[in-house]
Tab-separated table of N, CA and C in Angstrom:
chain	number	residue	atom	x	y	z
A	277	MET	N	0.842	-1.189	-0.012
A	277	MET	CA	0.003	0.004	0.003
A	277	MET	C	0.883	1.242	-0.011
A	278	VAL	N	1.895	1.278	0.803
A	278	VAL	CA	2.788	2.458	0.891
A	278	VAL	C	4.092	2.183	0.146
A	279	ARG	N	4.338	0.924	-0.182
A	279	ARG	CA	5.666	0.583	-0.717
A	279	ARG	C	5.940	1.221	-2.073
A	280	ARG	N	5.011	1.125	-2.998
A	280	ARG	CA	5.281	1.657	-4.336
A	280	ARG	C	5.413	3.167	-4.376
A	281	PRO	N	4.534	3.922	-3.696
A	281	PRO	CA	4.711	5.376	-3.691
A	281	PRO	C	6.037	5.813	-3.104
A	282	VAL	N	6.501	5.141	-2.053
A	282	VAL	CA	7.799	5.435	-1.461
A	282	VAL	C	8.899	5.191	-2.453
A	283	ALA	N	8.813	4.061	-3.175
A	283	ALA	CA	9.843	3.727	-4.139
A	283	ALA	C	9.860	4.778	-5.284
A	284	TRP	N	8.676	5.206	-5.713
A	284	TRP	CA	8.628	6.243	-6.773
A	284	TRP	C	9.251	7.549	-6.257
A	285	ILE	N	8.922	7.945	-5.030
A	285	ILE	CA	9.453	9.199	-4.488
A	285	ILE	C	10.957	9.104	-4.339
A	286	VAL	N	11.482	7.975	-3.848
A	286	VAL	CA	12.908	7.798	-3.721
A	286	VAL	C	13.606	7.876	-5.085
A	287	ALA	N	13.001	7.269	-6.061
A	287	ALA	CA	13.551	7.312	-7.433
A	287	ALA	C	13.653	8.748	-7.928
A	288	LEU	N	12.570	9.497	-7.781
A	288	LEU	CA	12.562	10.918	-8.228
A	288	LEU	C	13.582	11.756	-7.464
A	289	VAL	N	13.649	11.537	-6.161
A	289	VAL	CA	14.587	12.312	-5.352
A	289	VAL	C	16.056	11.993	-5.734
A	290	LEU	N	16.325	10.745	-5.933
A	290	LEU	CA	17.715	10.344	-6.302
A	290	LEU	C	18.095	10.831	-7.698
A	291	PHE	N	17.162	10.801	-8.638
A	291	PHE	CA	17.454	11.355	-9.980
A	291	PHE	C	17.713	12.833	-9.911
A	292	ALA	N	16.856	13.562	-9.147
A	292	ALA	CA	17.071	14.987	-8.986
A	292	ALA	C	18.409	15.280	-8.285
A	293	GLU	N	18.743	14.470	-7.286
A	293	GLU	CA	20.009	14.657	-6.597
A	293	GLU	C	21.175	14.369	-7.508
A	294	ALA	N	21.031	13.374	-8.375
A	294	ALA	CA	22.096	13.075	-9.328
A	294	ALA	C	22.359	14.272	-10.254
A	295	LEU	N	21.301	14.849	-10.759
A	295	LEU	CA	21.453	16.031	-11.634
A	295	LEU	C	22.040	17.205	-10.829
A	296	GLY	N	21.605	17.389	-9.602
A	296	GLY	CA	22.105	18.504	-8.762
A	296	GLY	C	23.589	18.368	-8.461
A	297	VAL	N	23.995	17.166	-8.085
A	297	VAL	CA	25.424	16.919	-7.768
A	297	VAL	C	26.266	17.099	-9.011
A	298	LEU	N	25.806	16.614	-10.132
A	298	LEU	CA	26.553	16.765	-11.368
A	298	LEU	C	26.640	18.249	-11.740
A	299	ALA	N	25.581	18.999	-11.628
A	299	ALA	CA	25.590	20.412	-12.016
A	299	ALA	C	26.492	21.231	-11.072
A	300	VAL	N	26.406	20.985	-9.793
A	300	VAL	CA	27.197	21.746	-8.824
A	300	VAL	C	28.695	21.474	-9.034
A	301	ASN	N	29.079	20.238	-9.170
A	301	ASN	CA	30.484	19.918	-9.374
A	301	ASN	C	30.995	20.429	-10.742
A	302	TRP	N	30.172	20.362	-11.741
A	302	TRP	CA	30.587	20.852	-13.062
A	302	TRP	C	30.797	22.391	-12.974
A	303	PHE	N	29.853	23.066	-12.282
A	303	PHE	CA	29.951	24.504	-12.107
A	303	PHE	C	31.228	24.888	-11.338
A	304	LEU	N	31.521	24.135	-10.281
A	304	LEU	CA	32.749	24.392	-9.510
A	304	LEU	C	33.991	24.178	-10.347
A	305	GLY	N	33.967	23.184	-11.207
A	305	GLY	CA	35.103	22.939	-12.080
A	305	GLY	C	35.289	24.090	-13.056
A	306	VAL	N	34.183	24.618	-13.587
A	306	VAL	CA	34.283	25.767	-14.517
A	306	VAL	C	34.794	26.989	-13.778
A	307	VAL	N	34.325	27.231	-12.567
A	307	VAL	CA	34.797	28.386	-11.773
A	307	VAL	C	36.278	28.278	-11.541
A	308	VAL	N	36.756	27.133	-11.109
A	308	VAL	CA	38.180	26.976	-10.856
A	308	VAL	C	38.992	27.171	-12.123
A	309	ASP	N	38.456	26.709	-13.239
A	309	ASP	CA	39.157	26.830	-14.520
A	309	ASP	C	39.240	28.276	-14.989
A	310	ARG	N	38.138	29.014	-14.819
A	310	ARG	CA	38.096	30.391	-15.283
A	310	ARG	C	38.858	31.347	-14.349
A	311	GLN	N	38.874	31.030	-13.084
A	311	GLN	CA	39.574	31.894	-12.134
A	311	GLN	C	41.077	31.596	-12.077
A	312	ASP	N	41.443	30.448	-12.648
A	312	ASP	CA	42.839	29.994	-12.623
A	312	ASP	C	43.365	29.963	-11.211
A	313	MET	N	42.527	29.411	-10.306
A	313	MET	CA	42.868	29.321	-8.887
A	313	MET	C	43.757	28.104	-8.646
A	314	SER	N	44.492	28.197	-7.568
A	314	SER	CA	45.326	27.080	-7.171
A	314	SER	C	45.208	26.917	-5.672
A	315	LEU	N	45.303	25.687	-5.207
A	315	LEU	CA	45.194	25.408	-3.772
A	315	LEU	C	46.486	24.677	-3.392
A	316	ALA	N	47.323	25.323	-2.599
A	316	ALA	CA	48.549	24.770	-2.100
A	316	ALA	C	49.426	24.287	-3.247
A	317	GLY	N	49.462	25.014	-4.349
A	317	GLY	CA	50.359	24.663	-5.463
A	317	GLY	C	49.836	23.592	-6.396
A	318	LEU	N	48.570	23.157	-6.232
A	318	LEU	CA	48.003	22.143	-7.140
A	318	LEU	C	47.720	22.801	-8.476
A	319	ASP	N	47.785	21.993	-9.512
A	319	ASP	CA	47.518	22.451	-10.865
A	319	ASP	C	46.033	22.807	-11.014
A	320	PRO	N	45.725	24.020	-11.447
A	320	PRO	CA	44.292	24.441	-11.569
A	320	PRO	C	43.562	23.574	-12.603
A	321	ASP	N	44.204	23.212	-13.668
A	321	ASP	CA	43.536	22.371	-14.683
A	321	ASP	C	43.177	21.012	-14.077
A	322	MET	N	44.079	20.473	-13.301
A	322	MET	CA	43.818	19.147	-12.661
A	322	MET	C	42.657	19.277	-11.661
A	323	MET	N	42.622	20.396	-10.940
A	323	MET	CA	41.521	20.606	-9.999
A	323	MET	C	40.166	20.708	-10.736
A	324	SER	N	40.184	21.399	-11.845
A	324	SER	CA	38.965	21.573	-12.619
A	324	SER	C	38.487	20.243	-13.185
A	325	VAL	N	39.389	19.486	-13.756
A	325	VAL	CA	39.029	18.177	-14.331
A	325	VAL	C	38.564	17.234	-13.237
A	326	SER	N	39.260	17.269	-12.067
A	326	SER	CA	38.876	16.404	-10.971
A	326	SER	C	37.471	16.689	-10.471
A	327	SER	N	37.139	17.933	-10.384
A	327	SER	CA	35.800	18.313	-9.956
A	327	SER	C	34.759	17.824	-10.910
A	328	LYS	N	35.034	17.970	-12.214
A	328	LYS	CA	34.067	17.492	-13.214
A	328	LYS	C	33.946	15.987	-13.219
A	329	ILE	N	35.057	15.280	-13.073
A	329	ILE	CA	35.001	13.801	-13.046
A	329	ILE	C	34.287	13.352	-11.782
A	330	GLY	N	34.549	13.999	-10.632
A	330	GLY	CA	33.846	13.683	-9.393
A	330	GLY	C	32.339	13.889	-9.525
A	331	GLY	N	31.942	14.986	-10.191
A	331	GLY	CA	30.517	15.226	-10.385
A	331	GLY	C	29.883	14.156	-11.258
A	332	VAL	N	30.579	13.765	-12.304
A	332	VAL	CA	30.028	12.709	-13.173
A	332	VAL	C	29.926	11.386	-12.430
A	333	VAL	N	30.964	11.023	-11.697
A	333	VAL	CA	30.980	9.733	-10.971
A	333	VAL	C	29.857	9.703	-9.930
A	334	PHE	N	29.770	10.741	-9.097
A	334	PHE	CA	28.719	10.742	-8.071
A	334	PHE	C	27.332	10.935	-8.677
A	335	GLY	N	27.227	11.679	-9.754
A	335	GLY	CA	25.928	11.779	-10.444
A	335	GLY	C	25.476	10.415	-10.978
A	336	LEU	N	26.399	9.659	-11.568
A	336	LEU	CA	26.045	8.348	-12.068
A	336	LEU	C	25.719	7.411	-10.918
A	337	TYR	N	26.408	7.527	-9.824
A	337	TYR	CA	26.110	6.718	-8.643
A	337	TYR	C	24.718	6.952	-8.143
A	338	PHE	N	24.358	8.224	-7.954
A	338	PHE	CA	22.978	8.513	-7.501
A	338	PHE	C	21.925	8.135	-8.553
A	339	ALA	N	22.265	8.287	-9.833
A	339	ALA	CA	21.343	7.888	-10.901
A	339	ALA	C	21.142	6.363	-10.892
A	340	LEU	N	22.215	5.604	-10.626
A	340	LEU	CA	22.093	4.189	-10.555
A	340	LEU	C	21.242	3.765	-9.351
A	341	CYS	N	21.429	4.446	-8.251
A	341	CYS	CA	20.567	4.192	-7.056
A	341	CYS	C	19.120	4.543	-7.370
A	342	GLY	N	18.892	5.606	-8.107
A	342	GLY	CA	17.580	5.958	-8.518
A	342	GLY	C	16.958	4.971	-9.462
A	343	LEU	N	17.806	4.358	-10.351
A	343	LEU	CA	17.301	3.330	-11.235
A	343	LEU	C	16.907	2.097	-10.462
A	344	VAL	N	17.667	1.730	-9.433
A	344	VAL	CA	17.276	0.585	-8.588
A	344	VAL	C	15.942	0.869	-7.920
A	345	SER	N	15.761	2.049	-7.419
A	345	SER	CA	14.483	2.415	-6.789
A	345	SER	C	13.339	2.420	-7.818
A	346	LEU	N	13.610	2.869	-8.995
A	346	LEU	CA	12.602	2.868	-10.054
A	346	LEU	C	12.200	1.442	-10.398
A	347	LEU	N	13.163	0.520	-10.482
A	347	LEU	CA	12.856	-0.879	-10.757
A	347	LEU	C	12.061	-1.507	-9.630
A	348	VAL	N	12.379	-1.110	-8.423
A	348	VAL	CA	11.596	-1.592	-7.262
A	348	VAL	C	10.160	-1.126	-7.408
A	349	ALA	N	9.968	0.132	-7.780
A	349	ALA	CA	8.614	0.652	-7.925
A	349	ALA	C	7.873	-0.015	-9.071
A	350	LEU	N	8.524	-0.271	-10.151
A	350	LEU	CA	7.857	-0.894	-11.296
A	350	LEU	C	7.512	-2.346	-11.027
A	351	ARG	N	8.404	-3.072	-10.450
A	351	ARG	CA	8.218	-4.505	-10.213
A	351	ARG	C	7.455	-4.818	-8.915
A	352	ASP	N	7.449	-3.893	-7.976
A	352	ASP	CA	6.874	-4.078	-6.684
A	352	ASP	C	7.486	-5.272	-5.983
A	353	ARG	N	8.799	-5.366	-6.104
A	353	ARG	CA	9.574	-6.422	-5.415
A	353	ARG	C	10.737	-5.776	-4.729
A	354	ALA	N	11.161	-6.466	-3.674
A	354	ALA	CA	12.289	-5.927	-2.875
A	354	ALA	C	13.592	-5.931	-3.716
A	355	PRO	N	14.438	-4.946	-3.505
A	355	PRO	CA	15.729	-4.943	-4.169
A	355	PRO	C	16.564	-6.112	-3.659
A	356	ALA	N	17.281	-6.742	-4.574
A	356	ALA	CA	18.100	-7.890	-4.154
A	356	ALA	C	19.513	-7.693	-4.680
A	357	GLY	N	20.436	-8.316	-3.987
A	357	GLY	CA	21.827	-8.323	-4.425
A	357	GLY	C	22.476	-6.972	-4.468
A	358	LEU	N	23.000	-6.617	-5.642
A	358	LEU	CA	23.711	-5.369	-5.839
A	358	LEU	C	22.777	-4.174	-5.638
A	359	GLY	N	21.522	-4.289	-6.044
A	359	GLY	CA	20.597	-3.185	-5.848
A	359	GLY	C	20.376	-2.850	-4.380
A	360	ARG	N	20.267	-3.863	-3.563
A	360	ARG	CA	20.109	-3.625	-2.095
A	360	ARG	C	21.374	-2.988	-1.514
A	361	VAL	N	22.534	-3.495	-1.970
A	361	VAL	CA	23.817	-2.917	-1.504
A	361	VAL	C	23.884	-1.459	-1.898
A	362	LEU	N	23.507	-1.112	-3.147
A	362	LEU	CA	23.560	0.271	-3.604
A	362	LEU	C	22.662	1.154	-2.746
A	363	LEU	N	21.457	0.679	-2.444
A	363	LEU	CA	20.549	1.523	-1.639
A	363	LEU	C	21.041	1.658	-0.208
A	364	ILE	N	21.638	0.607	0.353
A	364	ILE	CA	22.196	0.747	1.703
A	364	ILE	C	23.365	1.695	1.678
A	365	SER	N	24.203	1.634	0.663
A	365	SER	CA	25.358	2.543	0.600
A	365	SER	C	24.867	3.985	0.380
A	366	ALA	N	23.766	4.176	-0.354
A	366	ALA	CA	23.198	5.511	-0.526
A	366	ALA	C	22.697	6.042	0.814
A	367	ALA	N	22.084	5.167	1.595
A	367	ALA	CA	21.624	5.585	2.943
A	367	ALA	C	22.821	6.010	3.802
A	368	VAL	N	23.893	5.252	3.769
A	368	VAL	CA	25.105	5.623	4.536
A	368	VAL	C	25.685	6.938	4.062
A	369	VAL	N	25.717	7.128	2.733
A	369	VAL	CA	26.237	8.365	2.165
A	369	VAL	C	25.428	9.561	2.607
A	370	HIS	N	24.103	9.396	2.650
A	370	HIS	CA	23.237	10.506	3.074
A	370	HIS	C	23.377	10.781	4.549
A	371	ALA	N	23.626	9.730	5.346
A	371	ALA	CA	23.857	10.001	6.769
A	371	ALA	C	25.151	10.794	6.966
A	372	LEU	N	26.193	10.415	6.251
A	372	LEU	CA	27.452	11.125	6.359
A	372	LEU	C	27.324	12.568	5.823
A	373	LEU	N	26.640	12.726	4.677
A	373	LEU	CA	26.433	14.067	4.123
A	373	LEU	C	25.626	14.905	5.095
A	374	GLY	N	24.664	14.298	5.762
A	374	GLY	CA	23.855	15.047	6.759
A	374	GLY	C	24.719	15.523	7.910
A	375	ALA	N	25.624	14.675	8.353
A	375	ALA	CA	26.512	15.082	9.477
A	375	ALA	C	27.436	16.215	9.038
A	376	PHE	N	27.953	16.119	7.836
A	376	PHE	CA	28.832	17.204	7.364
A	376	PHE	C	28.013	18.472	7.083
A	377	ALA	N	26.801	18.301	6.570
A	377	ALA	CA	25.975	19.471	6.262
A	377	ALA	C	25.611	20.241	7.525
A	378	TRP	N	25.387	19.551	8.626
A	378	TRP	CA	25.054	20.223	9.869
A	378	TRP	C	26.162	21.193	10.267
A	379	GLY	N	27.394	20.735	10.152
A	379	GLY	CA	28.543	21.569	10.560
A	379	GLY	C	28.913	22.623	9.557
A	380	LEU	N	28.809	22.325	8.263
A	380	LEU	CA	29.301	23.256	7.242
A	380	LEU	C	28.247	24.156	6.639
A	381	ILE	N	27.038	23.683	6.514
A	381	ILE	CA	26.005	24.488	5.831
A	381	ILE	C	24.924	24.949	6.768
A	382	GLY	N	24.389	24.065	7.571
A	382	GLY	CA	23.330	24.454	8.500
A	382	GLY	C	22.303	23.360	8.671
A	383	TRP	N	21.309	23.686	9.488
A	383	TRP	CA	20.330	22.654	9.838
A	383	TRP	C	19.376	22.362	8.696
A	384	THR	N	19.163	23.312	7.754
A	384	THR	CA	18.228	23.041	6.632
A	384	THR	C	18.775	21.968	5.718
A	385	ALA	N	20.101	22.071	5.395
A	385	ALA	CA	20.712	21.028	4.571
A	385	ALA	C	20.731	19.687	5.307
A	386	PHE	N	20.988	19.741	6.605
A	386	PHE	CA	20.963	18.531	7.432
A	386	PHE	C	19.594	17.900	7.343
A	387	LEU	N	18.540	18.719	7.463
A	387	LEU	CA	17.177	18.189	7.426
A	387	LEU	C	16.854	17.554	6.097
A	388	LEU	N	17.334	18.147	5.012
A	388	LEU	CA	17.097	17.585	3.701
A	388	LEU	C	17.789	16.218	3.561
A	389	MET	N	19.009	16.117	4.038
A	389	MET	CA	19.751	14.848	3.951
A	389	MET	C	19.085	13.779	4.834
A	390	VAL	N	18.545	14.177	5.990
A	390	VAL	CA	17.878	13.223	6.855
A	390	VAL	C	16.558	12.752	6.256
A	391	VAL	N	15.845	13.633	5.555
A	391	VAL	CA	14.610	13.239	4.875
A	391	VAL	C	14.913	12.222	3.812
A	392	VAL	N	15.945	12.459	2.991
A	392	VAL	CA	16.325	11.483	1.936
A	392	VAL	C	16.774	10.171	2.601
A	393	LEU	N	17.541	10.270	3.650
A	393	LEU	CA	17.963	9.060	4.379
A	393	LEU	C	16.740	8.271	4.864
A	394	ALA	N	15.792	8.984	5.448
A	394	ALA	CA	14.567	8.322	5.981
A	394	ALA	C	13.769	7.670	4.838
A	395	LEU	N	13.713	8.315	3.684
A	395	LEU	CA	12.996	7.710	2.554
A	395	LEU	C	13.665	6.437	2.075
A	396	ILE	N	14.969	6.451	2.015
A	396	ILE	CA	15.708	5.261	1.535
A	396	ILE	C	15.558	4.132	2.558
A	397	VAL	N	15.649	4.431	3.838
A	397	VAL	CA	15.479	3.415	4.875
A	397	VAL	C	14.048	2.919	4.856
A	398	LEU	N	13.065	3.783	4.655
A	398	LEU	CA	11.677	3.315	4.557
A	398	LEU	C	11.469	2.401	3.379
A	399	LEU	N	12.104	2.730	2.261
A	399	LEU	CA	12.023	1.852	1.101
A	399	LEU	C	12.612	0.478	1.400
A	400	LEU	N	13.761	0.465	2.065
A	400	LEU	CA	14.418	-0.795	2.399
A	400	LEU	C	13.618	-1.600	3.423
A	401	MET	N	12.974	-0.916	4.369
A	401	MET	CA	12.256	-1.620	5.451
A	401	MET	C	10.847	-2.099	5.024
A	402	THR	N	10.212	-1.401	4.100
A	402	THR	CA	8.864	-1.834	3.716
A	402	THR	C	8.900	-3.074	2.888
A	403	TYR	N	10.000	-3.312	2.155
A	403	TYR	CA	10.160	-4.544	1.421
A	403	TYR	C	10.995	-5.484	2.299
A	404	ASP	N	10.316	-6.168	3.211
A	404	ASP	CA	11.036	-7.010	4.185
A	404	ASP	C	11.153	-8.438	3.735
A	405	GLY	N	10.878	-8.703	2.470
A	405	GLY	CA	11.054	-10.068	1.989
A	405	GLY	C	9.740	-10.844	1.835
A	406	ARG	N	8.729	-10.404	2.530
A	406	ARG	CA	7.439	-11.084	2.422
A	406	ARG	C	6.596	-10.354	1.350
A	407	PRO	N	6.035	-11.089	0.402
A	407	PRO	CA	5.219	-10.424	-0.612
A	407	PRO	C	3.931	-9.903	-0.001
A	408	GLU	N	3.511	-8.760	-0.465
A	408	GLU	CA	2.258	-8.178	0.017
A	408	GLU	C	1.110	-8.941	-0.640
A	409	LYS	N	0.113	-9.298	0.119
A	409	LYS	CA	-0.990	-10.085	-0.410
A	409	LYS	C	-1.916	-9.130	-1.191
A	410	PRO	N	-2.242	-9.476	-2.449
A	410	PRO	CA	-3.189	-8.622	-3.174
A	410	PRO	C	-4.616	-8.872	-2.649
A	411	VAL	N	-5.367	-7.826	-2.654
A	411	VAL	CA	-6.763	-7.903	-2.169
A	411	VAL	C	-7.647	-8.290	-3.345
A	412	ASP	N	-8.418	-9.347	-3.161
A	412	ASP	CA	-9.330	-9.828	-4.197
A	412	ASP	C	-10.712	-9.184	-3.923
A	413	PRO	N	-11.124	-8.263	-4.796
A	413	PRO	CA	-12.400	-7.579	-4.549
A	413	PRO	C	-13.614	-8.449	-4.785
A	414	THR	N	-13.477	-9.614	-5.449
A	414	THR	CA	-14.661	-10.435	-5.756
A	414	THR	C	-14.930	-11.523	-4.700
A	415	GLY	N	-13.920	-11.891	-3.959
A	415	GLY	CA	-14.111	-12.987	-3.012
A	415	GLY	C	-13.721	-12.583	-1.614
A	416	PRO	N	-13.986	-13.495	-0.681
A	416	PRO	CA	-13.615	-13.185	0.704
A	416	PRO	C	-12.103	-13.162	0.868
A	417	ALA	N	-11.673	-12.419	1.832
A	417	ALA	CA	-10.239	-12.316	2.112
A	417	ALA	C	-9.723	-13.592	2.731
A	418	ASP	N	-8.524	-13.996	2.348
A	418	ASP	CA	-7.902	-15.184	2.867
A	418	ASP	C	-7.412	-14.873	4.288
A	419	SER	N	-7.663	-15.801	5.225
A	419	SER	CA	-7.280	-15.569	6.597
A	419	SER	C	-5.782	-15.729	6.796
A	420	GLY	N	-5.108	-16.369	5.859
A	420	GLY	CA	-3.661	-16.550	5.961
A	420	GLY	C	-3.240	-17.751	6.757
A	421	THR	N	-4.239	-18.530	7.260
A	421	THR	CA	-3.898	-19.733	8.026
A	421	THR	C	-3.890	-20.913	7.071
A	422	PRO	N	-2.968	-21.826	7.255
A	422	PRO	CA	-2.938	-23.003	6.368
A	422	PRO	C	-4.079	-23.946	6.710
A	423	PRO	N	-4.481	-24.798	5.775
A	423	PRO	CA	-5.550	-25.750	6.053
A	423	PRO	C	-5.081	-26.764	7.089
A	424	PRO	N	-6.020	-27.345	7.842
A	424	PRO	CA	-5.597	-28.312	8.867
A	424	PRO	C	-4.988	-29.524	8.239
A	425	LEU	N	-4.003	-30.101	8.921
A	425	LEU	CA	-3.296	-31.287	8.471
A	425	LEU	C	-4.141	-32.525	8.798
A	426	SER	N	-4.111	-33.500	7.921
A	426	SER	CA	-4.789	-34.750	8.194
A	426	SER	C	-3.918	-35.606	9.093
A	427	PRO	N	-4.478	-36.460	9.925
A	427	PRO	CA	-3.650	-37.287	10.838
A	427	PRO	C	-2.857	-38.268	9.990
A	428	PRO	N	-1.705	-38.665	10.503
A	428	PRO	CA	-0.893	-39.611	9.761
A	428	PRO	C	-1.594	-40.989	9.652
A	429	ALA	N	-1.336	-41.677	8.580
A	429	ALA	CA	-1.931	-42.988	8.381
A	429	ALA	C	-1.341	-43.993	9.332
A	430	ALA	N	-2.182	-44.933	9.776
A	430	ALA	CA	-1.705	-45.966	10.682
A	430	ALA	C	-0.842	-46.943	9.893
A	431	PRO	N	0.207	-47.454	10.512
A	431	PRO	CA	1.043	-48.401	9.814
A	431	PRO	C	0.289	-49.704	9.555
A	432	THR	N	0.564	-50.333	8.462
A	432	THR	CA	-0.092	-51.600	8.090
A	432	THR	C	0.746	-52.758	8.605
A	433	ALA	N	0.044	-53.847	8.967
A	433	ALA	CA	0.749	-55.037	9.440
A	433	ALA	C	1.373	-55.808	8.275
A	434	PRO	N	2.499	-56.474	8.469
A	434	PRO	CA	3.145	-57.201	7.354
A	434	PRO	C	2.507	-58.532	7.112
């Protein structure tokens, strides 16, 4: 009931975050390149290229996590294997980003990271491995109890 909408929201948030991370890092790379800035004697061109490569790598990472969430929403099945590992790692990354954001940016950025973290954890926890039972509108609901077992047959004499 709540699983699919959460998966859709997580997918949209992670795709938006992928574009945002890519755009911010690309912008920072362009700024460093145009200002010809150097940090402790580092090559400005290398700093610019590093920022752009970092933006592409992290943007692809968040986009891949968003793709896993999108597949979860489309299939209505729990993420398995590498997809589950990616979503868990994205939750850890958001927890760390939230901790850094609190100290460097402020509580609003921290709150945003915690909301994304909570959405990812909610996605992981709602798919706990048990399939959700579909509701049959035409018939009575299944009680979920197995039918009674018949007693074992008596052994026959030789």
